[in-house]
XYZ file of C-alpha atoms in Angstrom:
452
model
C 3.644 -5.894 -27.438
C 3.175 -4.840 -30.940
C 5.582 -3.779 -34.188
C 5.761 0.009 -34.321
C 4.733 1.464 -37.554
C 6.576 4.724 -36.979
C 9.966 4.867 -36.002
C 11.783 8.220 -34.831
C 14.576 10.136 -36.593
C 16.048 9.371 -32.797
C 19.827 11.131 -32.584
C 19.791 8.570 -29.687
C 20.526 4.760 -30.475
C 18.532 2.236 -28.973
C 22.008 0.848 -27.255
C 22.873 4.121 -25.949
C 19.371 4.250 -24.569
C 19.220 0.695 -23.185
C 22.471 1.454 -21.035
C 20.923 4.572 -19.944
C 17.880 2.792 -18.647
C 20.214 0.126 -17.086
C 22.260 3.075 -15.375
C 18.713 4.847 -14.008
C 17.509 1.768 -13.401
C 20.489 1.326 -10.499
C 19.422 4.649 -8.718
C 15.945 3.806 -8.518
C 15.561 3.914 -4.460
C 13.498 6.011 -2.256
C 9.987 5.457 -4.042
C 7.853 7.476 -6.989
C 9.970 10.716 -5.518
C 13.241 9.765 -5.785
C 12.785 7.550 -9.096
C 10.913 10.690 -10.593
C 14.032 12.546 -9.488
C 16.399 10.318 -10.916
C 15.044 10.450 -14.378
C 14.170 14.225 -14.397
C 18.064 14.539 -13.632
C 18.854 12.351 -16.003
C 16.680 12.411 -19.223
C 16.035 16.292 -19.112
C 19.262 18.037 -17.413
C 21.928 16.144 -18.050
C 21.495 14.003 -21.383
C 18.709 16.010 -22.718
C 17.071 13.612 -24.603
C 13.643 14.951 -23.618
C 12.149 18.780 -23.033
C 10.910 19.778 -19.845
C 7.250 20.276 -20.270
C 6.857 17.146 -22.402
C 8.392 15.010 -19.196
C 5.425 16.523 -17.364
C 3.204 15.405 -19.651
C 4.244 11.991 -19.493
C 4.397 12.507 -16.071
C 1.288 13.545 -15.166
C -0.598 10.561 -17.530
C 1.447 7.997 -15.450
C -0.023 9.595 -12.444
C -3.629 8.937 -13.837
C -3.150 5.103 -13.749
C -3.377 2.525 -11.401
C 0.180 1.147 -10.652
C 3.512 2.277 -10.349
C 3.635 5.706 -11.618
C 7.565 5.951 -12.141
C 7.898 3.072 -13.633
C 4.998 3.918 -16.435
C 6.674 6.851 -16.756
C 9.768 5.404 -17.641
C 7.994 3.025 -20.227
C 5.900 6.077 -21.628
C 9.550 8.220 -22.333
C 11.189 4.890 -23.650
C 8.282 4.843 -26.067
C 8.496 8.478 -27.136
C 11.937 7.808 -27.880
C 12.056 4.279 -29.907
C 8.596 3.109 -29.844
C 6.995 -0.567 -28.684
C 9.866 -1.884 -28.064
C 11.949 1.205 -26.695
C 8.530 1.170 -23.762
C 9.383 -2.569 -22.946
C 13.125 -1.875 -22.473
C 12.457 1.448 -20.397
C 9.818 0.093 -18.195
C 11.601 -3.545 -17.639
C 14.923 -2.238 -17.219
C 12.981 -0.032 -14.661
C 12.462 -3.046 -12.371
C 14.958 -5.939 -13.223
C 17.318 -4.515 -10.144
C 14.759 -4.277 -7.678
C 13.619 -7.747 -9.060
C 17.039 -9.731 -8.842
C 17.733 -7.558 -5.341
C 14.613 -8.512 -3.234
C 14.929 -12.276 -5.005
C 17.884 -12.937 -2.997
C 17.006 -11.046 -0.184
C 13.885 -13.131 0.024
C 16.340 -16.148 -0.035
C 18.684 -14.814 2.373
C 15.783 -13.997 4.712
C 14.358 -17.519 4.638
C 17.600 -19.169 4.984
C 18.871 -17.785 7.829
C 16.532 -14.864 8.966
C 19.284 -12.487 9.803
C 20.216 -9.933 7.384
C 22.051 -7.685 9.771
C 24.905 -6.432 6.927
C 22.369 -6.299 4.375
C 19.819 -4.116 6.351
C 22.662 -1.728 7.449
C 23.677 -1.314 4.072
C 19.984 -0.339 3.090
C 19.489 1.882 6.699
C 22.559 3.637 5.226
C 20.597 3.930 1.714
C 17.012 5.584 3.354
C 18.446 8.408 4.622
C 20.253 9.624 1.396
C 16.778 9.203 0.018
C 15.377 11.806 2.176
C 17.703 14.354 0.263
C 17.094 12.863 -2.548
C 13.289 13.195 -2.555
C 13.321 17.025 -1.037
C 16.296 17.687 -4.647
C 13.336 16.159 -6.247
C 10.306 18.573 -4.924
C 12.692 21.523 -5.451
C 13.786 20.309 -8.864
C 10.042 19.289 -10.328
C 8.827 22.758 -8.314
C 10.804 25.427 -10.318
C 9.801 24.057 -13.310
C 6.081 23.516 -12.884
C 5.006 26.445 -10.027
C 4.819 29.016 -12.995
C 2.310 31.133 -10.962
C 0.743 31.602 -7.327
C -1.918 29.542 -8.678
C -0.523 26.861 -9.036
C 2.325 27.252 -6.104
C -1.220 27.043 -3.710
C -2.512 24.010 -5.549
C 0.698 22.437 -4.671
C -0.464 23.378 -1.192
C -3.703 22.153 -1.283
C -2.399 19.131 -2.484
C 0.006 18.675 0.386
C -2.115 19.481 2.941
C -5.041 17.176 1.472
C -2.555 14.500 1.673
C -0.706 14.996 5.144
C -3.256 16.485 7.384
C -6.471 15.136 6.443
C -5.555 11.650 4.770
C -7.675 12.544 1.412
C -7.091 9.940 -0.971
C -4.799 10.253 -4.124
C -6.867 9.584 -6.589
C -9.193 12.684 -4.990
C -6.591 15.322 -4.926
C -5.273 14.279 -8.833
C -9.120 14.577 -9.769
C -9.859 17.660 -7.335
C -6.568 19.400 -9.129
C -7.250 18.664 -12.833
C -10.933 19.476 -12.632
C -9.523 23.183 -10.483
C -7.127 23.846 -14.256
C -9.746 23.019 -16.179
C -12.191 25.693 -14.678
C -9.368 28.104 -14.173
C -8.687 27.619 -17.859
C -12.537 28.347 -18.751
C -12.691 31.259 -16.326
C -9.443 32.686 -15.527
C -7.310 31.604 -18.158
C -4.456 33.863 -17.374
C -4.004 31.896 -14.020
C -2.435 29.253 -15.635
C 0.726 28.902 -17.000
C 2.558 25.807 -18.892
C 5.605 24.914 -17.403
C 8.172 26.236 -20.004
C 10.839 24.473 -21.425
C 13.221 26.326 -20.280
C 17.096 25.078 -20.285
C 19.285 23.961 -23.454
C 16.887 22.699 -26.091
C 16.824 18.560 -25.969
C 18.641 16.654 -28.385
C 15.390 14.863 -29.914
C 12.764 17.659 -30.681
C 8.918 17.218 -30.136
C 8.294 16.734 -33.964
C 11.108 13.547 -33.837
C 9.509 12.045 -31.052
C 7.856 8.439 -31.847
C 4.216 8.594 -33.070
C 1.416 6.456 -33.796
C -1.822 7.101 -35.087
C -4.423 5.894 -32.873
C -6.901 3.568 -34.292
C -9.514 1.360 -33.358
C -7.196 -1.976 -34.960
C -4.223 -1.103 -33.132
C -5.948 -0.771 -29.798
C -6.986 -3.845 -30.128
C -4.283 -5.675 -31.274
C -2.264 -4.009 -27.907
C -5.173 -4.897 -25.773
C -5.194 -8.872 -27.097
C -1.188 -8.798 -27.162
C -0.994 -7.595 -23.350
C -4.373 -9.596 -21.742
C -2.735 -12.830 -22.981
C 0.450 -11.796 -21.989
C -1.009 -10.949 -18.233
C -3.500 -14.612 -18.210
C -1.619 -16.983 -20.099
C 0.829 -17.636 -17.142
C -2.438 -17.918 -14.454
C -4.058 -20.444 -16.544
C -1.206 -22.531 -17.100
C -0.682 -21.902 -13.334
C -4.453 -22.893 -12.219
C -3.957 -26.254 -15.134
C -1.098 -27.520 -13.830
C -1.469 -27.038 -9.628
C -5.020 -26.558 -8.949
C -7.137 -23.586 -8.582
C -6.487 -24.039 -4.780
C -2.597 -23.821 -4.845
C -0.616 -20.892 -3.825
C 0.459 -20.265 -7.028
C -3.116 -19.403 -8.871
C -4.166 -17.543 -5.384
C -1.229 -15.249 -5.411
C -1.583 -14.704 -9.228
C -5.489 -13.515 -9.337
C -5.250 -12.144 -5.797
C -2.182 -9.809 -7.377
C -3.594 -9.357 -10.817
C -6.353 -7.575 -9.262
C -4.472 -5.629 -6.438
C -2.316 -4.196 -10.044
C -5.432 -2.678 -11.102
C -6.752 -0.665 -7.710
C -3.350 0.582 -6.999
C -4.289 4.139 -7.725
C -2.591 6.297 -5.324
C 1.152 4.226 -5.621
C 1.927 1.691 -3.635
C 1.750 3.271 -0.243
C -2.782 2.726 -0.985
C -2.482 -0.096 -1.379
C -0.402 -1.802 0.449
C -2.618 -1.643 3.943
C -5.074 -4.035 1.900
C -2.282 -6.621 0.390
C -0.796 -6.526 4.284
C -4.417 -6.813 5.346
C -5.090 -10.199 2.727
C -1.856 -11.697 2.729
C -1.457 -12.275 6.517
C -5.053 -12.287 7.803
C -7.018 -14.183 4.926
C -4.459 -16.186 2.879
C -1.407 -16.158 5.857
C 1.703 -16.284 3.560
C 3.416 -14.310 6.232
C 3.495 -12.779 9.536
C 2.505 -9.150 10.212
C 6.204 -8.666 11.861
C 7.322 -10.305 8.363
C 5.289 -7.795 6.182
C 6.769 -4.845 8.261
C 10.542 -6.284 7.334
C 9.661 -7.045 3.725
C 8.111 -3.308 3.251
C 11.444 -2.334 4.604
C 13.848 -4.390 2.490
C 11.674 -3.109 -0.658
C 11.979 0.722 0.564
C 15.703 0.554 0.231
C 16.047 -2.067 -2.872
C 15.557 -0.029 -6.294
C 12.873 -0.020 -8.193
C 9.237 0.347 -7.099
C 7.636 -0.064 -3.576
C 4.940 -2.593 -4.621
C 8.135 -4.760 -5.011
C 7.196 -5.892 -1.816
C 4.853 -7.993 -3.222
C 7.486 -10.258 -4.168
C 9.014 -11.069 -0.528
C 5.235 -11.676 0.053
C 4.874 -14.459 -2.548
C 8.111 -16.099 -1.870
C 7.627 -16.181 1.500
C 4.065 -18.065 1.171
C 5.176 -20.481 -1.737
C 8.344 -21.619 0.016
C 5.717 -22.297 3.152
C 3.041 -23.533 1.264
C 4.949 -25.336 -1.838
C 2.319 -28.307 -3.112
C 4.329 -31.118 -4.887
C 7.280 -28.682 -5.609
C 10.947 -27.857 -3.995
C 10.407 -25.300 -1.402
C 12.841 -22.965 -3.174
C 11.531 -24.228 -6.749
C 8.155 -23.478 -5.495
C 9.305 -19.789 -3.726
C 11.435 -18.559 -7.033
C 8.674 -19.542 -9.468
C 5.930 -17.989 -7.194
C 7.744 -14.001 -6.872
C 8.620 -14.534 -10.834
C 4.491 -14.693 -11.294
C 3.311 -12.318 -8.699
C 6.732 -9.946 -10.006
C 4.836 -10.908 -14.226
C 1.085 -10.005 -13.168
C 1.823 -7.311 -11.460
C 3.859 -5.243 -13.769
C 2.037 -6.183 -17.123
C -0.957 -4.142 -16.545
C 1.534 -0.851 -16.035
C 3.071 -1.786 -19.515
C -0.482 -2.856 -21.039
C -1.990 1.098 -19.778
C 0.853 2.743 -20.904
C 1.300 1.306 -24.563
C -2.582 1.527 -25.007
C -3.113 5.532 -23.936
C 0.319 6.831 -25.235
C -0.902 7.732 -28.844
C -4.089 9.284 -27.527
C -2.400 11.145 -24.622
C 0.013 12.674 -27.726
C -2.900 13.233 -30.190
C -4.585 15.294 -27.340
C -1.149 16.972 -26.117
C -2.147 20.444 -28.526
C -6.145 20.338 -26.752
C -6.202 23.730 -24.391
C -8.546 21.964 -22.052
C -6.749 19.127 -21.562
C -3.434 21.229 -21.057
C -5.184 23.127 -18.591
C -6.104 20.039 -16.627
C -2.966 18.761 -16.554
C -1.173 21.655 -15.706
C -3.302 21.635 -12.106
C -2.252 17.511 -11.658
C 1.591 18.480 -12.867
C 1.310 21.315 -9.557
C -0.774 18.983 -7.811
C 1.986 16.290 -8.188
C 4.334 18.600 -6.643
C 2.602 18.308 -3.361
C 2.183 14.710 -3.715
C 6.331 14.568 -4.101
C 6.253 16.365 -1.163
C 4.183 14.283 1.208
C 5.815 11.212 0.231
C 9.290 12.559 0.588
C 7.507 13.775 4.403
C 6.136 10.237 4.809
C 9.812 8.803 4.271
C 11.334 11.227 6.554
C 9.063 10.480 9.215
C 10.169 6.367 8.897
C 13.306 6.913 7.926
C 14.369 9.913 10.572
C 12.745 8.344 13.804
C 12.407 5.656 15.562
C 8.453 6.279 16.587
C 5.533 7.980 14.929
C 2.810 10.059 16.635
C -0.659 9.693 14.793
C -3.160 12.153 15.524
C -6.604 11.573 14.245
C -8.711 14.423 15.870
C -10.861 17.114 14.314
C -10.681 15.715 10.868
C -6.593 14.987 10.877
C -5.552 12.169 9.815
C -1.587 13.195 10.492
C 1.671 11.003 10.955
C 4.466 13.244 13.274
C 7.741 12.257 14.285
C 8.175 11.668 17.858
C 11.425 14.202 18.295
C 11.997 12.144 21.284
C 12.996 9.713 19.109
C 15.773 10.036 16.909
C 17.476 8.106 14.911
C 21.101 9.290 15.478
C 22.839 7.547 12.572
C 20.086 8.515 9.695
C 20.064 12.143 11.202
C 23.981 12.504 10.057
C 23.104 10.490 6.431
C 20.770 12.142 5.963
C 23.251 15.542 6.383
C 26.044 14.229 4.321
C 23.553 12.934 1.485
C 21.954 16.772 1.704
C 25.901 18.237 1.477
C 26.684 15.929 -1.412
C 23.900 16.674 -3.609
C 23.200 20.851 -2.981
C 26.769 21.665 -1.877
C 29.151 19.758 -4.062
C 26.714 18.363 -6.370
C 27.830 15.055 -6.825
C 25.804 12.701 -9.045
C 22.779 10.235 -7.196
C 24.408 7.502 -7.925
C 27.912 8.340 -5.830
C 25.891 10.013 -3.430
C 23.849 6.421 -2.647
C 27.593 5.050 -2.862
C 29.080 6.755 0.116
C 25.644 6.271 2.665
C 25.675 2.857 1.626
C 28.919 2.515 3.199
C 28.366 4.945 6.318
C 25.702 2.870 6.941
C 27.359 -0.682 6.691
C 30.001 0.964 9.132
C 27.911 1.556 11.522
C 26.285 -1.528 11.726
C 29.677 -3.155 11.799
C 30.520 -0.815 14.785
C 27.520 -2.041 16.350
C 25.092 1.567 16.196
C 21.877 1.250 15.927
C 21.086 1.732 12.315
């Protein structure tokens, strides 16, 4: 978005990094959890490019802004390491699989509306995600429960989340606001996650930098508006404001900015426009594209994709169906990721000039245990779908609870789910040949005709 005026004394190239991000970018399924997981795993155990508590940090500023927190989080570490342009890579690498994946998905769901070895593959995918998630809470959990204190704000954060259906973007507030006044009042309640492990290869004081300053915020914040409007003019100039094309991009333009919470908030209001007020799809058809973008990597709100190409290719003007369906998910796919890129690249240099401020440590140390519990209720949530086939909801005295129906169960995903847990905590294989073998369990059992 902009030239970097600092560049790190990086031990890392940027082509050894861009393959890494390709490589993550591959084992980006099962949601925020699992894509959290993956590059925890990755960037701070195995290559040790980045320290432990300054992951958190990043962490826990992605999970301040609207949008897909993994995949800022991705874009904030590629700009730590390499700057601008190390951000852009991170953060588009992030996405380009789950991109190129739902695009012919889309394609193979409109052409023939039966994607029987395709979904089995994916049922076989969901379950290993499970495992996944629950390495992740355990993982993330060590390192940032440093004391009760924050071990019961993990808790609170859960329970906020699964029993009584308080929104995110309460809990993340409710938790930083609890370390700051711990900090003020109790200060030896808190305690920073430590850095604990081999020492990374890139120390904190080799790290990209910029100074912020009033000219460079605004040349990021012309760069990335033009950048995000550009395409919806030329869109609205050249089909009409009433075409599909300049609906879906303003309609999705301003779902990118409300998405606090991940994609799971939001998504009851897209589902709620797209088929009632604009009808680009069915409600049976939302259900199946949420589905196909659960088990496609990169981030949930993919879905949003399946929903444009669906409505262009059934609403295409003077265009090609297919024309018209490609160049509609490219736009909504464009608008809705610039934003995360636009956030990211603007706060980074304040969120490091404030990374020494006690306060602001403290804060963030209750969102990093806080986040814990939020891994944990979205790992739950995927269980729940993933595990069985029906879902009890109980909504009395205050809960707003999802439970699995044990009567139920989904046979296949039950015994995955088992392998994928033996693979990763027994023998510790990698995420990436774990995926591998449930993908295949799970295309045999379609083929043998089990219900997947």
């Amino acid at each position: 978005m902009t030239s970097d005026p600092v560049s790190p004394p990086a031990p890392v190239s940027m082509r050894a990094a861009t393959r890494a991000w390709f490589l993550i970018s591959l084992q980006t399924f099962g949601g925020p959890a699992g894509q959290i997981a993956v590059m925890q795993r990755t960037l701070v155990e195995e290559k040790r490019w980045i320290g432990q508590r300054r992951f958190l940090h990043a962490m826990n500023y992605s999970m301040l802004l609207p949008g897909p927190e993994a995949q800022q989080l991705a874009t904030y570490v590629g700009w730590l390491m390499h700057g601008t342009r190390g951000g852009l890579v991170a953060g588009g690498l992030f996405v380009l699989p789950g991109v190129v994946a739902l695009l012919v998905l889309s394609a193979v769901y409109v052409a023939w509306g039966d994607t029987t070895a395709v979904t089995a593959v994916f049922a076989g995918l969901a379950p290993a995600v499970v495992a996944i998630v629950v390495q992740a809470v355990t993982r993330v959990g060590k390192r940032a429960l440093t004391s009760r204190v924050l071990l019961g704000i993990a808790v609170a954060a859960f329970a906020a989340l699964a029993l009584f259906g308080v929104p995110f973007p309460v809990v993340v507030a409710g938790a930083g606001v609890l370390g700051w006044v711990l900090h003020r009042r109790r200060p030896t309640s808190l305690a920073e996650a430590p850095d604990d492990g081999p020492a990374p290869l890139i120390p904190d004081d080799a790290l990209h930098t910029e100074r912020p300053s009033a000219r460079r915020t605004l040349r990021v914040l012309v760069v990335g508006l033009l950048a995000w409007g550009v395409p919806i003019a030329a869109v609205a100039l050249l089909t009409g404001t009433d075409s599909v094309f300049t609906q879906q991009g303003l309609f999705f333009s301003g779902a990118a900015v409300v998405t606090f919470g991940g994609a799971y908030a939001v998504l009851a209001y897209v589902a709620q426009q797209a088929v009632g007020v604009y009808g680009w799809l069915a409600p049976g058809e939302m259900v199946r594209g949420l589905a196909l973008a659960e088990t496609t990597p990169g981030p949930l709100i993919m879905v949003v994709q399946f929903v444009a190409f669906l409505g262009a290719h059934r609403d295409p003007g003077g265009l090609d169906p297919w024309v018209a369906a490609v160049l509609a998910s490219l736009l909504v796919t464009w608008v809705t990721f610039v934003p995360s890129f636009l956030f990211v690249l603007l706060g980074a240099p304040y969120m490091e000039r404030l990374r020494g401020n006690r306060s602001l440590s403290a804060a963030l140390t209750g969102i990093t245990a806080a986040v814990v519990g939020v891994i944990a209720n979205l790992g739950l949530y995927f269980a729940v779908h993933t595990l069985v086939t029906d879902v009890v909801t109980v909504d009395r005295w205050g809960l707003a609870l999802q439970l699995p129906d044990l009567g139920t169960p989904r046979w296949v995903a039950l015994a995955i789910a088992c392998v994928a847990a033996v693979l990763l905590f027994r023998l510790r294989w990698s995420v990436l040949r774990t995926l591998g073998v449930c993908a295949v369990l799970g295309l045999a059992a379609g083929l043998a005709g089990l219900p997947v």
